[in-house]
Every structure is written in C-alpha cells, then in structure tokens.
PDB file of C-alpha atoms in Angstrom:
ATOM      1  CA  MET A   1     344.364 139.242  96.890  1.00 57.00           C
ATOM      2  CA  TYR A   2     346.411 136.948  94.631  1.00 76.00           C
ATOM      3  CA  LYS A   3     346.411 134.265  97.336  1.00 87.00           C
ATOM      4  CA  LYS A   4     342.585 134.143  97.359  1.00 90.00           C
ATOM      5  CA  GLN A   5     342.479 134.014  93.587  1.00 89.00           C
ATOM      6  CA  LEU A   6     345.102 131.243  93.396  1.00 90.00           C
ATOM      7  CA  THR A   7     343.229 129.197  96.017  1.00 92.00           C
ATOM      8  CA  PHE A   8     339.959 129.719  94.152  1.00 94.00           C
ATOM      9  CA  GLN A   9     341.402 128.639  90.791  1.00 94.00           C
ATOM     10  CA  LYS A  10     342.987 125.518  92.297  1.00 95.00           C
ATOM     11  CA  ILE A  11     339.722 124.465  93.979  1.00 96.00           C
ATOM     12  CA  LEU A  12     337.792 125.286  90.792  1.00 96.00           C
ATOM     13  CA  CYS A  13     340.042 123.180  88.549  1.00 96.00           C
ATOM     14  CA  PHE A  14     339.748 120.191  90.881  1.00 97.00           C
ATOM     15  CA  ALA A  15     335.962 120.679  91.132  1.00 97.00           C
ATOM     16  CA  VAL A  16     335.657 120.772  87.332  1.00 98.00           C
ATOM     17  CA  LEU A  17     337.700 117.565  87.077  1.00 98.00           C
ATOM     18  CA  VAL A  18     335.387 115.841  89.589  1.00 98.00           C
ATOM     19  CA  ILE A  19     332.286 117.035  87.696  1.00 98.00           C
ATOM     20  CA  CYS A  20     333.698 115.704  84.410  1.00 98.00           C
ATOM     21  CA  ALA A  21     334.457 112.375  86.085  1.00 98.00           C
ATOM     22  CA  ALA A  22     330.854 112.284  87.371  1.00 98.00           C
ATOM     23  CA  VAL A  23     329.545 112.971  83.843  1.00 98.00           C
ATOM     24  CA  PHE A  24     331.725 110.127  82.542  1.00 97.00           C
ATOM     25  CA  ILE A  25     330.335 107.745  85.175  1.00 97.00           C
ATOM     26  CA  TYR A  26     326.831 108.965  84.327  1.00 97.00           C
ATOM     27  CA  SER A  27     327.447 108.121  80.662  1.00 96.00           C
ATOM     28  CA  LEU A  28     328.256 104.569  81.741  1.00 94.00           C
ATOM     29  CA  GLY A  29     325.098 104.250  83.829  1.00 92.00           C
ATOM     30  CA  ILE A  30     322.413 106.119  81.907  1.00 92.00           C
ATOM     31  CA  MET A  31     321.040 102.948  80.318  1.00 90.00           C
ATOM     32  CA  THR A  32     321.229 100.716  83.391  1.00 86.00           C
ATOM     33  CA  ASP A  33     317.500 100.734  84.173  1.00 84.00           C
ATOM     34  CA  LEU A  34     316.591 100.411  80.498  1.00 86.00           C
ATOM     35  CA  TYR A  35     318.787  97.358  80.086  1.00 85.00           C
ATOM     36  CA  ASP A  36     317.470  95.699  83.243  1.00 84.00           C
ATOM     37  CA  SER A  37     313.820  96.276  82.406  1.00 86.00           C
ATOM     38  CA  LEU A  38     313.578  96.398  78.594  1.00 86.00           C
ATOM     39  CA  TYR A  39     316.339  94.287  77.053  1.00 81.00           C
ATOM     40  CA  ASN A  40     314.480  90.967  77.199  1.00 81.00           C
ATOM     41  CA  THR A  41     311.182  92.469  75.967  1.00 84.00           C
ATOM     42  CA  ILE A  42     312.462  92.602  72.375  1.00 78.00           C
ATOM     43  CA  ARG A  43     312.044  89.200  70.783  1.00 75.00           C
ATOM     44  CA  ASN A  44     314.167  89.875  67.716  1.00 73.00           C
ATOM     45  CA  PRO A  45     316.617  92.824  67.523  1.00 74.00           C
ATOM     46  CA  GLU A  46     316.246  92.735  63.723  1.00 78.00           C
ATOM     47  CA  LYS A  47     312.497  93.472  64.098  1.00 78.00           C
ATOM     48  CA  LEU A  48     312.114  96.056  66.853  1.00 73.00           C
ATOM     49  CA  GLU A  49     308.334  96.203  66.365  1.00 77.00           C
ATOM     50  CA  LYS A  50     308.041  92.639  67.722  1.00 78.00           C
ATOM     51  CA  THR A  51     308.052  93.303  71.428  1.00 81.00           C
ATOM     52  CA  THR A  52     306.099  92.267  74.494  1.00 81.00           C
ATOM     53  CA  VAL A  53     306.073  95.881  75.736  1.00 86.00           C
ATOM     54  CA  THR A  54     304.986  98.796  73.573  1.00 87.00           C
ATOM     55  CA  GLY A  55     307.718 101.439  73.479  1.00 86.00           C
ATOM     56  CA  SER A  56     310.542  99.198  74.636  1.00 86.00           C
ATOM     57  CA  ARG A  57     312.492  99.802  71.442  1.00 88.00           C
ATOM     58  CA  ILE A  58     313.976 102.866  73.157  1.00 89.00           C
ATOM     59  CA  TYR A  59     316.662 100.542  74.500  1.00 88.00           C
ATOM     60  CA  TYR A  60     317.889 100.024  70.925  1.00 89.00           C
ATOM     61  CA  ASP A  61     317.120 103.597  69.839  1.00 90.00           C
ATOM     62  CA  MET A  62     319.498 104.931  72.505  1.00 93.00           C
ATOM     63  CA  GLN A  63     322.475 102.745  71.565  1.00 92.00           C
ATOM     64  CA  GLY A  64     324.008 105.215  69.077  1.00 94.00           C
ATOM     65  CA  PHE A  65     323.438 108.153  71.419  1.00 96.00           C
ATOM     66  CA  ASN A  66     324.954 106.259  74.337  1.00 95.00           C
ATOM     67  CA  LYS A  67     328.116 105.525  72.354  1.00 96.00           C
ATOM     68  CA  SER A  68     328.503 109.187  71.331  1.00 97.00           C
ATOM     69  CA  PHE A  69     327.659 110.324  74.851  1.00 97.00           C
ATOM     70  CA  LEU A  70     330.442 108.155  76.256  1.00 97.00           C
ATOM     71  CA  HIS A  71     332.954 109.508  73.713  1.00 98.00           C
ATOM     72  CA  PHE A  72     331.994 113.137  74.404  1.00 98.00           C
ATOM     73  CA  SER A  73     332.245 112.603  78.162  1.00 98.00           C
ATOM     74  CA  ILE A  74     335.787 111.253  77.689  1.00 98.00           C
ATOM     75  CA  ILE A  75     336.691 114.283  75.551  1.00 98.00           C
ATOM     76  CA  GLN A  76     335.313 116.633  78.213  1.00 98.00           C
ATOM     77  CA  LEU A  77     337.288 114.785  80.887  1.00 98.00           C
ATOM     78  CA  LEU A  78     340.446 115.186  78.783  1.00 98.00           C
ATOM     79  CA  LEU A  79     339.716 118.918  78.440  1.00 98.00           C
ATOM     80  CA  ALA A  80     339.529 119.110  82.247  1.00 97.00           C
ATOM     81  CA  ILE A  81     342.883 117.310  82.478  1.00 97.00           C
ATOM     82  CA  LEU A  82     344.278 119.849  79.971  1.00 97.00           C
ATOM     83  CA  LEU A  83     343.669 122.532  82.623  1.00 96.00           C
ATOM     84  CA  PHE A  84     346.204 120.703  84.804  1.00 96.00           C
ATOM     85  CA  ILE A  85     348.641 120.034  81.958  1.00 96.00           C
ATOM     86  CA  THR A  86     348.773 123.783  81.248  1.00 95.00           C
ATOM     87  CA  ALA A  87     349.056 124.482  85.022  1.00 92.00           C
ATOM     88  CA  THR A  88     345.874 126.553  84.975  1.00 90.00           C
ATOM     89  CA  HIS A  89     345.223 125.357  88.526  1.00 88.00           C
ATOM     90  CA  SER A  90     348.443 126.792  89.940  1.00 87.00           C
ATOM     91  CA  ARG A  91     349.876 129.431  87.630  1.00 82.00           C
ATOM     92  CA  ARG A  92     350.105 132.961  89.004  1.00 80.00           C
ATOM     93  CA  LYS A  93     350.292 134.520  85.564  1.00 84.00           C
ATOM     94  CA  TYR A  94     348.380 132.996  82.673  1.00 87.00           C
ATOM     95  CA  TYR A  95     349.977 132.366  79.292  1.00 90.00           C
ATOM     96  CA  ILE A  96     348.410 131.551  75.950  1.00 94.00           C
ATOM     97  CA  GLY A  97     348.099 127.839  76.822  1.00 93.00           C
ATOM     98  CA  ASN A  98     346.027 128.681  79.891  1.00 93.00           C
ATOM     99  CA  TYR A  99     343.623 130.826  77.875  1.00 95.00           C
ATOM    100  CA  VAL A 100     343.356 128.129  75.206  1.00 96.00           C
ATOM    101  CA  SER A 101     342.644 125.379  77.744  1.00 97.00           C
ATOM    102  CA  VAL A 102     339.964 127.454  79.495  1.00 97.00           C
ATOM    103  CA  GLY A 103     338.450 128.392  76.120  1.00 97.00           C
ATOM    104  CA  LEU A 104     338.414 124.787  74.895  1.00 98.00           C
ATOM    105  CA  PHE A 105     336.922 123.540  78.147  1.00 98.00           C
ATOM    106  CA  THR A 106     334.219 126.227  78.131  1.00 98.00           C
ATOM    107  CA  ALA A 107     333.322 125.690  74.463  1.00 98.00           C
ATOM    108  CA  GLY A 108     333.286 121.910  74.930  1.00 98.00           C
ATOM    109  CA  ALA A 109     331.183 122.076  78.095  1.00 98.00           C
ATOM    110  CA  THR A 110     328.661 124.393  76.472  1.00 98.00           C
ATOM    111  CA  ALA A 111     328.291 122.379  73.261  1.00 98.00           C
ATOM    112  CA  PHE A 112     328.244 119.055  75.126  1.00 98.00           C
ATOM    113  CA  SER A 113     325.631 120.266  77.620  1.00 98.00           C
ATOM    114  CA  VAL A 114     323.268 121.613  74.964  1.00 98.00           C
ATOM    115  CA  TRP A 115     323.590 118.493  72.782  1.00 98.00           C
ATOM    116  CA  ALA A 116     323.171 116.096  75.726  1.00 97.00           C
ATOM    117  CA  HIS A 117     320.204 117.993  77.151  1.00 97.00           C
ATOM    118  CA  LEU A 118     318.309 117.970  73.861  1.00 97.00           C
ATOM    119  CA  LYS A 119     318.944 114.253  73.301  1.00 97.00           C
ATOM    120  CA  ILE A 120     318.320 113.093  76.880  1.00 97.00           C
ATOM    121  CA  ASP A 121     315.141 115.157  77.161  1.00 96.00           C
ATOM    122  CA  ALA A 122     313.818 113.616  73.922  1.00 96.00           C
ATOM    123  CA  PHE A 123     314.624 110.098  75.171  1.00 95.00           C
ATOM    124  CA  ARG A 124     312.956 110.883  78.507  1.00 95.00           C
ATOM    125  CA  THR A 125     309.763 111.694  76.603  1.00 95.00           C
ATOM    126  CA  GLN A 126     310.111 108.388  74.754  1.00 93.00           C
ATOM    127  CA  VAL A 127     310.527 106.512  78.063  1.00 93.00           C
ATOM    128  CA  LEU A 128     307.308 108.026  79.378  1.00 93.00           C
ATOM    129  CA  ALA A 129     305.533 106.625  76.290  1.00 92.00           C
ATOM    130  CA  ILE A 130     306.343 103.035  77.331  1.00 91.00           C
ATOM    131  CA  ASN A 131     303.269 100.984  78.196  1.00 90.00           C
ATOM    132  CA  PHE A 132     303.999 100.464  81.898  1.00 92.00           C
ATOM    133  CA  GLU A 133     301.081  98.067  82.383  1.00 92.00           C
ATOM    134  CA  GLU A 134     302.620  95.718  79.814  1.00 89.00           C
ATOM    135  CA  LEU A 135     306.043  96.223  81.389  1.00 90.00           C
ATOM    136  CA  ALA A 136     304.708  95.362  84.857  1.00 90.00           C
ATOM    137  CA  ALA A 137     303.101  92.171  83.502  1.00 90.00           C
ATOM    138  CA  HIS A 138     306.310  91.244  81.662  1.00 87.00           C
ATOM    139  CA  ALA A 139     308.440  91.918  84.753  1.00 88.00           C
ATOM    140  CA  ALA A 140     306.201  89.752  86.918  1.00 90.00           C
ATOM    141  CA  LYS A 141     306.292  86.918  84.371  1.00 89.00           C
ATOM    142  CA  LYS A 142     310.067  87.029  83.739  1.00 85.00           C
ATOM    143  CA  LYS A 143     311.040  88.166  87.255  1.00 85.00           C
ATOM    144  CA  SER A 144     312.907  91.143  85.801  1.00 83.00           C
ATOM    145  CA  LEU A 145     313.215  94.742  86.972  1.00 83.00           C
ATOM    146  CA  TYR A 146     310.156  96.945  86.779  1.00 85.00           C
ATOM    147  CA  THR A 147     310.573 100.663  87.162  1.00 85.00           C
ATOM    148  CA  GLU A 148     308.799 103.785  86.009  1.00 87.00           C
ATOM    149  CA  SER A 149     311.610 105.942  87.321  1.00 87.00           C
ATOM    150  CA  THR A 150     313.172 108.536  85.051  1.00 91.00           C
ATOM    151  CA  PHE A 151     316.007 109.193  87.518  1.00 92.00           C
ATOM    152  CA  TRP A 152     318.780 108.500  84.983  1.00 92.00           C
ATOM    153  CA  PHE A 153     317.204 111.022  82.621  1.00 94.00           C
ATOM    154  CA  ASP A 154     316.425 113.655  85.273  1.00 95.00           C
ATOM    155  CA  ILE A 155     319.861 113.699  86.929  1.00 96.00           C
ATOM    156  CA  HIS A 156     321.381 115.228  83.793  1.00 96.00           C
ATOM    157  CA  TYR A 157     319.920 118.605  84.819  1.00 97.00           C
ATOM    158  CA  VAL A 158     322.141 118.606  87.915  1.00 97.00           C
ATOM    159  CA  LEU A 159     325.282 117.232  86.261  1.00 97.00           C
ATOM    160  CA  PHE A 160     325.218 119.481  83.219  1.00 98.00           C
ATOM    161  CA  GLY A 161     324.144 122.452  85.325  1.00 97.00           C
ATOM    162  CA  LEU A 162     327.278 121.921  87.424  1.00 98.00           C
ATOM    163  CA  LEU A 163     329.393 121.479  84.284  1.00 98.00           C
ATOM    164  CA  LEU A 164     328.127 124.772  82.859  1.00 98.00           C
ATOM    165  CA  LEU A 165     328.597 126.497  86.217  1.00 98.00           C
ATOM    166  CA  GLY A 166     332.191 125.256  86.287  1.00 97.00           C
ATOM    167  CA  ALA A 167     332.785 126.616  82.779  1.00 98.00           C
ATOM    168  CA  ILE A 168     331.309 130.009  83.721  1.00 98.00           C
ATOM    169  CA  LEU A 169     333.443 130.159  86.868  1.00 97.00           C
ATOM    170  CA  LEU A 170     336.577 129.359  84.838  1.00 97.00           C
ATOM    171  CA  VAL A 171     335.833 132.315  82.564  1.00 97.00           C
ATOM    172  CA  LEU A 172     335.143 134.563  85.569  1.00 96.00           C
ATOM    173  CA  ASN A 173     338.420 133.365  87.089  1.00 95.00           C
ATOM    174  CA  VAL A 174     340.269 134.444  83.935  1.00 94.00           C
ATOM    175  CA  ILE A 175     338.634 137.885  84.142  1.00 94.00           C
ATOM    176  CA  TRP A 176     339.535 138.164  87.835  1.00 92.00           C
ATOM    177  CA  LYS A 177     343.124 137.141  87.089  1.00 91.00           C
ATOM    178  CA  LYS A 178     343.435 139.687  84.252  1.00 90.00           C
ATOM    179  CA  LYS A 179     342.136 142.386  86.592  1.00 91.00           C
ATOM    180  CA  LEU A 180     344.694 141.447  89.259  1.00 88.00           C
ATOM    181  CA  GLU A 181     347.522 141.359  86.689  1.00 84.00           C
ATOM    182  CA  LYS A 182     346.509 144.836  85.474  1.00 87.00           C
ATOM    183  CA  GLU A 183     346.446 146.171  89.054  1.00 84.00           C
ATOM    184  CA  GLU A 184     349.849 144.609  89.712  1.00 80.00           C
ATOM    185  CA  ARG A 185     351.366 146.187  86.575  1.00 79.00           C
ATOM    186  CA  SER A 186     349.884 149.517  87.630  1.00 81.00           C
ATOM    187  CA  LEU A 187     351.483 149.244  91.096  1.00 76.00           C
ATOM    188  CA  ILE A 188     354.837 148.211  89.621  1.00 76.00           C
ATOM    189  CA  GLY A 189     354.677 151.207  87.242  1.00 69.00           C
ATOM    190  CA  LYS A 190     353.994 153.596  90.122  1.00 64.00           C
ATOM    191  CA  GLU A 191     356.866 152.158  92.209  1.00 61.00           C
ATOM    192  CA  ALA A 192     359.263 152.411  89.255  1.00 56.00           C
ATOM    193  CA  SER A 193     358.423 156.081  88.711  1.00 56.00           C
ATOM    194  CA  VAL A 194     359.113 157.021  92.381  1.00 53.00           C
TER     195      VAL A 194
END
C-alpha cells in the first residue's frame, strides 16, 4: 500500500509543479491580446479618456494587477518547489517540514485562486464593454490586431481549477499517509507483543 501512496505523492508533486509553471506562463501572457489590439488606441497615457476606442483604457487599468499577478505566480511556483526541498515528493514518513510545505502551498493556492478569479472576472466584464465596432475600424485603419476573444480571461477557470485540485489532493495525500503510518504503527505494536 505504501508503494502506491509513494508513487501517487511523487506524481502529484510533479503535477503541481507543472500547474504552477503553467500559471506563471499564463501571468506572462494574459495581456498579450490587449497589448496587440488596444495599446495604440490610447493617444496620451496621461489622459486615458482620450482614446479612439471606448473602453480601451483596460490595458492601462490592468497594469497594476498584472504586476501583482506575476509576483504571486512566482511565489506559488516557489511554494511548489518547497515541496521538493522538503522531500514531500519522496519521503515515506512526513516530518514537520512536509506538513508546513503542504500547508503553505494549500493556503497560497487557495488565496491566490480566489484573488485572481475575482480580479480576472472583473476585467473580463470590462473587456466585454469595449466598443468592438470602433476597435474593428481602428484595427483596419492601423492594420493592428482585432479580436473579441476573451480566451486569456476564460482560461483562468481551467488553470486555477487545476491548482485548487492539486492543493486538495496534497491534503488528501497527507491524510492517506497519516492513515498508513497509523496502520503501520499498529502492526508493529502487534508484532512486538507476540
């Protein structure tokens, strides 16, 4: 039974690391479409109201969020690496460092996911308020990208769903491990008394 559990925890730790890397890459790309289609619609960054496309100020409104989002994704990636530093992926018996790393990862993933979802969903609503007729005319005139796609905003459901699933599975893995350790101690106690 321990072999299955050890295999599961190793695969899970690597999967969580890959998910965190994907979230980091996502943080780098979330504004790609906005930059390509909206950056040159603002005439003067000091006066965001002066634009050729109504609603295009979202590109500037998202700058602070994007910076924080990038920092939080790096922190979450470091918390995933902490699982490997504490040997959570390979340790047969967990010690305090393993519980701390799983707890930090789970707390970070939960807080990060909730914060990111609320912000990204609000910005998605703001994107849908862009005047796409004006954007299409601007894109044709300037030969720039025109898109009505909200892909970069919608994909967060998948990425953060996977991140939360990984956190839940790490906690379930800890519970499974504790159960196996208890059963092992019980067997050792019975053998010692014989």
